Coordinates of N, CA and C in Angstrom, one line a residue:
Chain A
Q1 N -32.7 -60.8 124.3 CA -31.9 -60.8 125.5 C -31.8 -59.5 126.2
Q2 N -32.9 -59.5 127.2 CA -32.7 -58.3 128.1 C -31.6 -58.7 129.1
Q3 N -30.8 -57.5 128.9 CA -29.5 -57.4 129.7 C -30.0 -56.6 131.0
V4 N -30.6 -55.9 131.2 CA -31.1 -55.2 132.5 C -32.5 -55.6 132.8
K5 N -32.5 -56.5 133.8 CA -33.7 -56.9 134.3 C -34.6 -56.1 135.6
Q6 N -35.6 -55.3 135.8 CA -35.9 -54.3 136.3 C -37.5 -55.1 137.3
S7 N -37.4 -54.9 138.6 CA -38.6 -55.2 139.3 C -38.9 -54.8 140.4
P8 N -40.2 -54.3 140.9 CA -41.3 -54.8 140.1 C -41.7 -54.1 139.1
Q9 N -42.8 -54.6 138.6 CA -43.3 -53.8 137.1 C -44.0 -52.6 138.0
S10 N -44.7 -52.6 138.8 CA -45.3 -51.7 139.3 C -45.6 -51.3 141.0
L11 N -45.6 -50.8 141.8 CA -45.6 -50.1 143.2 C -46.5 -49.5 143.5
I12 N -46.9 -49.7 144.6 CA -48.0 -48.7 145.1 C -47.3 -48.7 146.9
V13 N -46.9 -47.4 146.9 CA -46.4 -46.9 148.5 C -47.5 -45.7 149.0
Q14 N -47.4 -45.8 150.3 CA -48.1 -44.5 151.2 C -47.3 -43.4 151.1
K15 N -47.7 -42.2 151.4 CA -47.2 -41.1 151.6 C -46.1 -41.3 152.6
G16 N -44.7 -41.2 152.6 CA -43.8 -41.2 153.7 C -43.3 -42.6 153.9
G17 N -43.8 -43.1 153.1 CA -43.2 -44.7 153.2 C -41.5 -45.0 152.2
I18 N -41.0 -45.9 152.1 CA -39.7 -46.2 151.4 C -40.4 -47.0 150.2
S19 N -40.2 -46.6 149.0 CA -40.0 -47.2 148.0 C -38.5 -47.8 147.2
I20 N -38.9 -49.2 147.0 CA -37.6 -49.9 146.3 C -37.9 -50.2 145.0
I21 N -36.7 -50.3 144.4 CA -36.9 -50.9 143.0 C -35.7 -51.2 142.6
N22 N -35.8 -52.7 142.4 CA -34.4 -53.5 141.9 C -34.0 -53.6 140.5
C23 N -32.7 -53.7 140.5 CA -32.3 -54.1 138.7 C -30.9 -55.3 139.3
A24 N -31.1 -55.7 137.9 CA -30.0 -57.1 138.1 C -29.5 -56.7 136.7
Y25 N -28.3 -56.9 136.4 CA -27.7 -57.0 134.9 C -26.8 -58.0 134.9
E26 N -26.3 -58.4 133.6 CA -25.7 -59.2 133.0 C -24.3 -59.2 132.6
N27 N -24.1 -58.0 131.8 CA -23.0 -58.0 131.5 C -22.1 -56.8 132.3
T28 N -21.0 -57.6 132.6 CA -19.8 -57.2 133.5 C -19.0 -55.9 132.8
A29 N -19.3 -55.5 131.7 CA -18.8 -54.4 131.1 C -19.4 -53.2 131.0
F30 N -20.4 -53.4 132.1 CA -21.2 -52.1 132.4 C -20.4 -51.5 133.3
D31 N -20.3 -49.9 133.4 CA -19.7 -49.5 134.2 C -20.2 -48.0 134.9
Y32 N -21.3 -48.0 134.4 CA -22.2 -46.5 135.0 C -23.6 -47.2 134.9
F33 N -24.4 -46.6 136.1 CA -25.7 -47.2 136.2 C -26.7 -46.0 136.6
P34 N -27.2 -45.3 135.7 CA -28.1 -44.2 135.8 C -29.3 -44.6 136.4
W35 N -30.5 -44.0 137.0 CA -31.8 -44.2 137.1 C -32.3 -43.0 136.5
Y36 N -33.5 -43.2 136.0 CA -34.1 -42.3 135.1 C -35.5 -42.1 135.7
Q37 N -36.4 -40.9 135.7 CA -37.8 -40.9 135.9 C -38.5 -40.1 135.0
Q38 N -39.6 -40.7 134.5 CA -40.3 -40.2 133.6 C -41.8 -40.2 133.7
F39 N -42.1 -38.7 133.7 CA -43.8 -38.7 133.7 C -44.3 -38.8 132.3
P40 N -45.6 -39.1 132.6 CA -46.3 -39.6 131.3 C -46.1 -38.2 130.1
G41 N -45.9 -38.2 128.9 CA -46.0 -37.7 127.8 C -44.5 -36.7 127.9
K42 N -43.6 -37.2 128.9 CA -42.3 -36.5 129.0 C -41.0 -37.6 128.6
G43 N -39.9 -36.9 128.2 CA -38.9 -37.7 128.2 C -38.2 -38.3 129.2
P44 N -37.5 -39.2 129.6 CA -36.8 -39.6 130.9 C -35.7 -38.3 131.2
A45 N -35.8 -38.3 132.7 CA -35.0 -37.1 133.3 C -33.8 -38.0 134.3
L46 N -32.5 -37.7 134.1 CA -31.6 -38.1 134.9 C -32.0 -37.9 136.5
L47 N -32.1 -39.0 137.4 CA -32.5 -38.7 138.8 C -31.1 -39.1 139.5
I48 N -30.6 -39.8 139.5 CA -29.2 -40.2 140.0 C -28.4 -41.5 139.5
A49 N -27.2 -41.4 139.6 CA -26.4 -42.4 138.9 C -25.1 -42.9 139.8
I50 N -24.5 -44.1 139.5 CA -23.4 -44.8 140.3 C -22.5 -45.4 139.4
R51 N -21.2 -45.4 140.0 CA -20.2 -46.5 139.1 C -19.7 -47.4 140.4
P52 N -19.5 -48.7 139.5 CA -19.4 -49.9 140.2 C -18.3 -49.8 141.1
D53 N -17.6 -48.6 141.4 CA -16.4 -48.5 142.9 C -17.0 -48.2 143.7
V54 N -18.6 -47.7 144.0 CA -19.1 -47.1 145.0 C -20.4 -47.8 145.6
S55 N -20.6 -48.3 146.5 CA -21.5 -49.4 146.7 C -22.9 -48.7 147.7
E56 N -22.9 -47.2 147.8 CA -24.1 -46.7 147.8 C -23.9 -45.0 147.2
K57 N -24.7 -44.6 146.8 CA -24.8 -42.9 146.7 C -26.2 -42.6 147.3
K58 N -26.1 -41.0 147.7 CA -27.1 -40.7 148.1 C -27.3 -39.1 148.0
E59 N -28.7 -39.0 147.1 CA -28.8 -37.8 147.1 C -30.4 -37.4 147.4
G60 N -30.2 -36.3 148.7 CA -31.6 -36.3 149.1 C -32.3 -37.2 149.2
R61 N -33.5 -37.5 148.9 CA -34.2 -38.7 149.3 C -34.2 -39.9 148.7
F62 N -33.0 -39.9 147.8 CA -32.8 -40.9 146.7 C -31.6 -41.4 146.9
T63 N -31.2 -43.2 147.2 CA -30.4 -43.6 147.3 C -30.2 -44.6 146.3
I64 N -29.1 -44.8 145.8 CA -28.5 -46.1 144.9 C -27.8 -46.9 145.9
S65 N -28.1 -48.5 145.9 CA -27.3 -49.4 146.6 C -27.1 -50.0 145.6
F66 N -25.4 -50.5 145.4 CA -24.8 -51.3 144.5 C -24.2 -52.7 145.0
N67 N -24.4 -53.8 144.2 CA -23.4 -55.1 144.7 C -22.9 -55.7 143.2
K68 N -21.5 -55.3 143.4 CA -21.2 -55.9 141.9 C -21.0 -57.2 142.0
S69 N -20.5 -57.9 143.3 CA -20.6 -58.9 143.0 C -21.8 -60.1 142.5
A70 N -22.8 -59.5 143.3 CA -24.7 -60.0 142.8 C -25.0 -59.4 141.3
K71 N -24.1 -58.5 140.9 CA -24.8 -57.7 139.5 C -25.8 -57.2 139.5
Q72 N -26.2 -56.5 141.1 CA -27.7 -56.0 141.3 C -27.4 -54.5 141.8
F73 N -28.5 -53.7 141.5 CA -28.5 -52.4 142.1 C -30.0 -52.1 142.1
S74 N -30.1 -51.1 143.3 CA -31.2 -50.6 143.7 C -31.6 -48.9 144.0
L75 N -32.8 -48.9 143.7 CA -33.1 -47.5 143.9 C -34.2 -47.3 145.7
H76 N -33.6 -46.6 146.2 CA -34.8 -46.6 147.0 C -35.0 -45.1 147.4
I77 N -36.2 -44.7 147.3 CA -37.1 -43.4 147.7 C -37.5 -43.4 149.0
M78 N -36.6 -42.8 149.7 CA -37.5 -42.2 151.2 C -38.4 -41.2 151.4
D79 N -39.1 -41.3 152.2 CA -40.2 -40.4 152.5 C -40.9 -40.2 151.0
S80 N -41.4 -41.1 150.6 CA -42.4 -41.1 149.5 C -43.5 -40.0 149.2
Q81 N -43.3 -39.3 148.1 CA -44.5 -38.2 148.0 C -45.3 -38.5 146.6
P82 N -46.3 -38.0 146.7 CA -47.5 -37.9 145.5 C -46.7 -37.5 144.4
G83 N -46.1 -36.3 144.3 CA -45.3 -36.0 143.4 C -44.0 -36.9 142.9
D84 N -43.6 -37.8 143.4 CA -42.9 -39.0 143.2 C -43.4 -40.1 142.2
S85 N -44.8 -39.8 142.2 CA -45.6 -40.8 141.5 C -44.9 -40.5 139.7
A86 N -44.5 -41.8 139.3 CA -43.6 -41.6 138.0 C -43.4 -43.1 137.4
T87 N -43.0 -43.5 136.3 CA -42.1 -44.5 136.0 C -40.6 -44.5 136.1
Y88 N -40.2 -45.2 136.7 CA -38.8 -45.2 137.1 C -37.8 -46.2 136.0
F89 N -36.8 -45.8 135.6 CA -36.2 -47.1 135.0 C -34.8 -46.9 135.0
C90 N -34.1 -48.1 135.3 CA -32.5 -48.3 135.8 C -32.2 -48.5 134.5
A91 N -31.0 -48.1 134.3 CA -29.8 -48.2 132.8 C -28.6 -48.8 133.2
A92 N -27.7 -49.1 132.2 CA -26.8 -49.6 132.5 C -25.9 -49.2 131.3
Y93 N -24.8 -48.6 131.4 CA -24.0 -48.2 130.3 C -22.5 -48.9 130.3
S94 N -21.8 -49.1 129.0 CA -20.4 -49.4 129.0 C -19.6 -48.4 128.3
G95 N -18.9 -47.7 128.7 CA -18.0 -46.6 128.2 C -16.9 -47.4 127.0
A96 N -16.8 -48.5 127.2 CA -15.8 -49.3 126.6 C -16.3 -49.9 125.0
G97 N -16.6 -48.8 124.0 CA -17.2 -49.3 122.8 C -18.6 -49.1 122.6
S98 N -19.4 -49.4 123.2 CA -20.9 -48.8 122.8 C -21.1 -47.9 123.9
Y99 N -22.1 -46.9 123.4 CA -22.2 -46.0 124.3 C -23.7 -45.7 124.4
Q100 N -24.1 -46.7 123.9 CA -25.7 -46.7 124.2 C -26.2 -47.3 125.7
L101 N -27.2 -46.3 126.3 CA -27.8 -46.8 127.7 C -28.7 -47.8 127.1
T102 N -28.6 -49.1 128.3 CA -29.5 -50.3 127.9 C -30.3 -50.0 129.4
F103 N -31.8 -50.1 128.7 CA -32.6 -49.9 130.0 C -33.8 -51.0 130.6
G104 N -33.9 -50.8 131.7 CA -34.8 -52.1 132.2 C -36.3 -51.5 131.9
K105 N -37.2 -52.6 132.1 CA -38.6 -52.0 131.5 C -39.4 -51.2 132.4
G106 N -38.7 -50.7 133.6 CA -39.5 -49.5 134.2 C -40.5 -50.1 135.3
T107 N -40.6 -49.1 136.4 CA -41.4 -49.7 137.5 C -42.4 -48.3 137.7
K108 N -43.5 -48.6 137.3 CA -44.5 -47.6 137.7 C -44.8 -47.3 138.9
L109 N -44.5 -46.3 139.6 CA -44.7 -46.1 141.1 C -46.1 -45.0 141.3
S110 N -46.7 -45.2 142.4 CA -48.0 -44.5 142.8 C -47.7 -44.4 144.1
V111 N -47.6 -43.3 144.6 CA -47.5 -42.9 145.8 C -49.0 -42.3 146.6
I112 N -49.7 -43.0 147.3 CA -51.1 -42.6 147.8 C -51.0 -41.7 148.9
P113 N -51.4 -41.0 148.9 CA -51.8 -40.0 150.2 C -52.1 -40.7 151.6
Chain B
D1 N -34.8 -22.3 127.0 CA -34.8 -23.7 127.5 C -33.5 -23.8 126.9
T2 N -32.7 -24.8 127.5 CA -31.2 -24.9 127.2 C -31.3 -26.5 127.2
G3 N -32.3 -27.4 127.3 CA -32.6 -28.7 127.1 C -32.6 -29.4 125.8
V4 N -32.7 -30.5 125.6 CA -33.0 -31.0 124.3 C -34.6 -30.7 123.7
S5 N -34.6 -30.3 122.7 CA -35.8 -30.2 122.4 C -36.0 -30.9 120.8
Q6 N -37.2 -31.6 120.3 CA -37.7 -32.3 119.5 C -38.8 -31.6 118.7
D7 N -39.1 -31.8 117.6 CA -40.1 -31.3 116.6 C -40.4 -32.4 115.6
P8 N -41.6 -32.9 115.6 CA -42.7 -32.1 116.2 C -43.0 -33.3 117.7
R9 N -43.8 -33.0 118.4 CA -44.3 -33.3 119.5 C -44.9 -34.5 119.3
H10 N -45.7 -34.5 118.3 CA -46.7 -35.5 118.0 C -46.8 -35.3 116.6
K11 N -46.8 -36.9 115.8 CA -46.9 -36.7 114.5 C -47.9 -38.0 114.1
I12 N -48.9 -37.8 113.2 CA -50.0 -38.9 113.0 C -49.8 -38.9 111.5
T13 N -49.5 -40.2 111.1 CA -49.4 -40.2 109.8 C -50.1 -41.7 109.1
K14 N -50.2 -41.7 107.9 CA -50.9 -42.6 107.5 C -49.8 -43.9 106.8
R15 N -50.1 -45.2 107.1 CA -49.0 -46.1 106.6 C -48.9 -46.1 105.5
G16 N -47.4 -46.3 105.0 CA -46.5 -46.0 103.7 C -46.3 -44.6 103.6
Q17 N -46.7 -43.6 104.4 CA -46.1 -42.4 104.3 C -44.3 -42.3 104.9
N18 N -44.0 -41.0 104.5 CA -42.5 -41.0 105.0 C -42.6 -39.5 106.0
V19 N -41.9 -40.2 107.3 CA -41.9 -39.0 108.2 C -40.5 -38.3 108.5
T20 N -40.1 -37.1 109.3 CA -39.0 -36.8 109.5 C -39.1 -36.1 110.7
F21 N -38.5 -36.5 111.7 CA -38.2 -35.6 113.0 C -36.8 -35.0 112.9
R22 N -36.9 -34.3 114.1 CA -35.8 -33.5 114.3 C -35.7 -33.2 115.5
C23 N -34.1 -33.2 115.8 CA -33.9 -33.1 117.1 C -32.7 -32.1 117.7
D24 N -32.8 -31.1 118.5 CA -31.5 -30.1 118.7 C -31.1 -30.5 120.2
P25 N -29.8 -30.6 120.0 CA -29.2 -31.2 121.3 C -29.1 -29.9 122.4
I26 N -28.4 -30.0 123.5 CA -27.7 -29.1 124.1 C -26.6 -28.9 123.7
S27 N -26.6 -27.4 123.7 CA -25.6 -26.6 122.7 C -23.9 -27.1 123.1
E28 N -23.4 -27.3 122.0 CA -21.8 -27.8 122.5 C -21.8 -29.3 122.8
H29 N -23.1 -30.2 123.2 CA -22.7 -31.9 123.2 C -22.4 -32.1 122.1
N30 N -21.5 -33.0 122.3 CA -21.0 -33.5 121.1 C -21.6 -35.0 120.7
R31 N -22.1 -35.4 121.5 CA -22.7 -37.0 121.4 C -24.2 -36.8 121.1
L32 N -25.1 -37.4 120.2 CA -26.3 -37.5 120.1 C -26.6 -38.9 119.6
Y33 N -28.0 -39.0 120.4 CA -28.4 -40.5 120.4 C -29.9 -40.6 119.9
W34 N -30.3 -41.5 119.4 CA -31.8 -41.6 119.1 C -32.3 -43.0 119.6
Y35 N -33.3 -42.7 120.7 CA -34.0 -44.3 121.1 C -35.3 -44.1 120.6
R36 N -36.0 -45.5 120.7 CA -37.2 -45.5 120.4 C -38.1 -46.2 121.7
Q37 N -39.2 -45.8 122.1 CA -39.7 -46.2 123.5 C -41.3 -46.6 123.0
T38 N -41.7 -47.9 123.2 CA -43.1 -48.4 123.0 C -43.8 -48.6 124.4
L39 N -45.3 -48.6 124.3 CA -45.8 -48.7 125.6 C -45.5 -49.5 126.4
G40 N -45.4 -49.1 127.8 CA -44.8 -49.9 128.6 C -43.6 -50.6 128.8
Q41 N -42.5 -50.1 128.0 CA -41.1 -50.5 127.9 C -40.0 -49.6 128.3
G42 N -38.8 -49.9 128.2 CA -37.8 -48.6 128.6 C -37.5 -48.3 127.1
P43 N -36.7 -47.4 127.0 CA -36.3 -47.0 125.8 C -35.1 -47.8 125.1
E44 N -35.2 -47.9 123.7 CA -34.2 -49.1 123.1 C -33.3 -48.2 122.3
F45 N -32.3 -48.4 122.3 CA -31.2 -47.6 121.2 C -31.4 -47.8 119.7
L46 N -31.2 -46.8 119.0 CA -31.4 -47.0 117.8 C -30.0 -46.3 117.1
T47 N -29.5 -45.4 117.4 CA -28.3 -44.8 116.7 C -27.7 -44.1 117.5
Y48 N -26.5 -43.6 116.9 CA -25.6 -42.7 118.0 C -24.5 -41.9 116.9
F49 N -24.6 -40.5 117.2 CA -23.8 -39.8 116.5 C -22.6 -39.2 117.6
Q50 N -21.4 -39.2 117.0 CA -20.3 -38.3 117.5 C -19.7 -37.2 116.6
N51 N -20.4 -36.1 117.0 CA -20.6 -34.9 116.3 C -20.8 -35.1 115.1
E52 N -20.5 -35.3 113.9 CA -21.5 -35.4 112.6 C -21.2 -36.7 112.0
A53 N -20.7 -37.7 112.8 CA -20.4 -39.1 112.4 C -21.3 -40.1 113.0
Q54 N -21.9 -40.6 112.3 CA -22.8 -42.0 112.8 C -21.9 -43.2 113.1
L55 N -21.7 -43.5 114.5 CA -21.0 -44.5 114.8 C -21.2 -45.7 115.0
E56 N -22.5 -45.7 115.4 CA -23.4 -46.9 115.8 C -24.8 -47.0 115.2
K57 N -25.3 -48.4 115.0 CA -26.5 -48.5 114.7 C -27.0 -49.9 115.3
S58 N -28.4 -49.8 116.0 CA -29.0 -51.1 116.4 C -29.3 -51.9 115.4
R59 N -29.5 -53.0 115.5 CA -30.4 -54.0 114.7 C -31.8 -53.2 114.5
L60 N -32.2 -52.8 115.4 CA -33.9 -52.0 115.3 C -33.6 -51.1 113.8
L61 N -32.8 -50.5 113.9 CA -32.5 -49.5 112.8 C -32.5 -50.3 111.2
S62 N -34.0 -50.4 110.9 CA -33.8 -51.3 109.5 C -33.8 -50.1 108.4
D63 N -33.3 -50.7 107.3 CA -33.1 -49.9 106.0 C -34.0 -48.7 105.6
R64 N -35.3 -48.8 106.4 CA -36.5 -47.7 106.3 C -36.1 -46.3 106.9
F65 N -35.1 -46.5 108.1 CA -34.9 -45.4 109.0 C -33.5 -45.0 108.5
S66 N -33.2 -43.5 108.3 CA -32.0 -43.1 108.2 C -32.0 -42.3 109.3
A67 N -30.7 -41.6 109.9 CA -30.5 -40.7 110.4 C -29.3 -39.9 110.3
E68 N -29.6 -38.4 110.2 CA -28.3 -37.4 109.8 C -27.9 -36.5 111.4
R69 N -26.5 -35.9 111.0 CA -26.6 -34.8 111.8 C -25.4 -33.9 110.8
P70 N -25.9 -33.2 110.2 CA -24.8 -32.8 109.2 C -23.9 -32.2 109.3
K71 N -24.2 -31.4 110.3 CA -22.9 -30.3 110.9 C -22.6 -30.5 112.1
G72 N -23.1 -31.7 112.7 CA -22.9 -32.2 113.9 C -23.4 -31.4 114.9
S73 N -24.7 -30.6 114.5 CA -25.3 -29.9 115.7 C -27.0 -31.1 115.8
F74 N -27.8 -30.3 115.0 CA -29.0 -31.1 115.0 C -29.0 -32.3 114.6
S75 N -30.1 -33.0 114.4 CA -30.3 -34.3 113.9 C -31.6 -34.5 113.5
T76 N -31.7 -35.5 112.2 CA -33.2 -35.6 111.5 C -32.9 -37.3 111.9
L77 N -34.2 -37.6 112.0 CA -34.4 -39.0 111.7 C -35.6 -39.4 111.0
E78 N -35.1 -40.4 109.9 CA -36.4 -40.0 109.0 C -36.7 -41.7 108.4
I79 N -38.0 -41.8 108.7 CA -38.6 -43.1 108.6 C -39.3 -43.0 107.3
Q80 N -39.1 -43.8 106.2 CA -39.7 -44.2 105.1 C -40.9 -45.4 105.1
R81 N -41.6 -45.2 104.1 CA -42.6 -46.1 104.1 C -43.3 -46.9 105.4
T82 N -43.8 -45.4 106.6 CA -44.1 -46.0 107.8 C -44.9 -47.6 107.7
E83 N -44.7 -48.2 108.9 CA -45.5 -49.2 109.0 C -46.4 -49.1 110.4
Q84 N -47.4 -49.6 110.5 CA -47.8 -49.6 112.0 C -47.2 -50.0 112.9
G85 N -46.2 -50.8 113.0 CA -45.4 -51.0 113.9 C -44.4 -50.0 114.3
D86 N -44.1 -49.1 113.7 CA -43.2 -47.7 113.9 C -43.7 -47.0 114.7
S87 N -45.1 -47.0 115.5 CA -45.9 -46.0 116.1 C -45.1 -46.5 117.6
A88 N -44.6 -45.2 118.3 CA -43.6 -45.1 119.2 C -43.5 -43.8 119.5
M89 N -42.8 -43.9 120.7 CA -42.1 -42.3 121.1 C -40.6 -42.4 120.5
Y90 N -40.3 -41.4 119.9 CA -39.0 -41.3 119.6 C -38.4 -40.2 120.4
L91 N -37.1 -41.0 120.8 CA -36.5 -40.1 121.8 C -34.8 -39.7 121.6
C92 N -34.7 -38.5 121.8 CA -33.3 -38.0 121.5 C -32.9 -37.7 122.5
A93 N -31.5 -38.1 122.7 CA -30.6 -37.6 124.0 C -29.1 -37.0 123.3
S94 N -28.7 -36.1 124.2 CA -27.5 -35.5 124.0 C -26.5 -35.8 125.4
S95 N -25.1 -35.7 125.0 CA -24.2 -35.8 125.8 C -22.9 -34.9 125.6
L96 N -22.0 -35.0 126.6 CA -20.7 -33.8 126.3 C -19.7 -34.8 126.8
A97 N -19.2 -35.8 125.9 CA -18.2 -36.5 125.7 C -16.8 -35.8 125.9
L98 N -16.0 -36.1 126.9 CA -14.7 -35.2 127.3 C -13.6 -35.9 126.9
A99 N -13.6 -37.5 126.6 CA -12.8 -38.1 126.3 C -12.9 -39.4 125.6
E100 N -12.3 -39.8 124.5 CA -12.8 -41.2 124.2 C -13.0 -42.3 125.1
G101 N -14.4 -42.8 125.1 CA -14.1 -43.9 126.1 C -14.7 -43.6 127.6
S102 N -15.1 -42.0 127.8 CA -15.6 -41.7 128.9 C -17.0 -41.8 128.9
T103 N -17.3 -41.7 130.2 CA -18.5 -42.0 130.7 C -19.4 -40.6 130.5
D104 N -20.4 -40.7 130.0 CA -20.8 -39.1 129.7 C -22.6 -39.3 130.1
T105 N -23.1 -38.4 130.7 CA -24.9 -38.5 131.4 C -25.5 -38.0 129.9
Q106 N -26.6 -38.9 129.8 CA -27.1 -38.6 128.3 C -28.5 -37.6 129.1
Y107 N -28.9 -36.6 128.4 CA -30.3 -35.8 128.6 C -31.2 -36.0 127.4
F108 N -32.4 -36.4 128.3 CA -33.3 -36.9 126.9 C -34.2 -35.5 126.5
G109 N -34.7 -35.3 125.4 CA -35.7 -34.6 125.1 C -37.0 -35.0 125.3
P110 N -38.1 -34.2 125.1 CA -39.4 -34.6 125.5 C -40.0 -35.6 124.6
G111 N -39.4 -36.1 123.6 CA -40.0 -36.9 122.4 C -40.9 -36.7 121.3
T112 N -40.9 -37.6 120.4 CA -42.0 -36.9 119.2 C -42.8 -38.1 119.3
R113 N -43.9 -38.3 119.5 CA -44.9 -39.6 119.4 C -45.2 -39.8 118.1
L114 N -45.3 -40.7 117.4 CA -45.5 -41.0 116.2 C -46.7 -42.1 116.0
T115 N -47.6 -41.9 115.6 CA -48.7 -42.7 115.3 C -48.9 -43.3 114.0
V116 N -49.2 -44.1 113.5 CA -49.3 -44.6 112.1 C -50.6 -45.6 111.8
L117 N -51.2 -44.9 111.0 CA -52.8 -45.2 110.9 C -52.5 -46.2 109.8

């Protein structure tokens, strides 16, 4: 049972464009939603995170939008750069009981010049 | 380097052999996690330690897998009688939990890539 569904599986964006990755979750106990960026051969690195009491969070070129009623959240990368080319994972976490992160399957982003 | 470190970075072994991986978390982080990541997938939770106590294990963690964190600092993950299906990236993460039930940020290491021939 996949508890966090992520789309699209892959994304190609031109330099300067906006990259949008979407995630949906099922477990209403989730209360923390981080996004991780992973380059080939490296471990995931935390990019930005949000809690459900906030509808949007922005850090530099990265913005998370959160819709609690729809149980959906998305990552927007503004002014996408070739250096942003990586695999992005959304994740969800419940601090009540289980502390494991549940990850989506990932989105491979390619930013072309 | 003050991040999470893992050793070795790569391990090639033959089916049936035992392997052991080590994880050194960020200093003073009290929680330590092991995840497994296969090609094209997100990391999947294996197990979690709060200090030296192993508090949660996934159903993915068969009896061939064992993890320890003897002094609440570094951790080891051992796989006995490896199978080809064990081939994956094994990731370690650590976090600092300030209170029971608190949400903490998990920081990942570079992983150990295991190939079972």
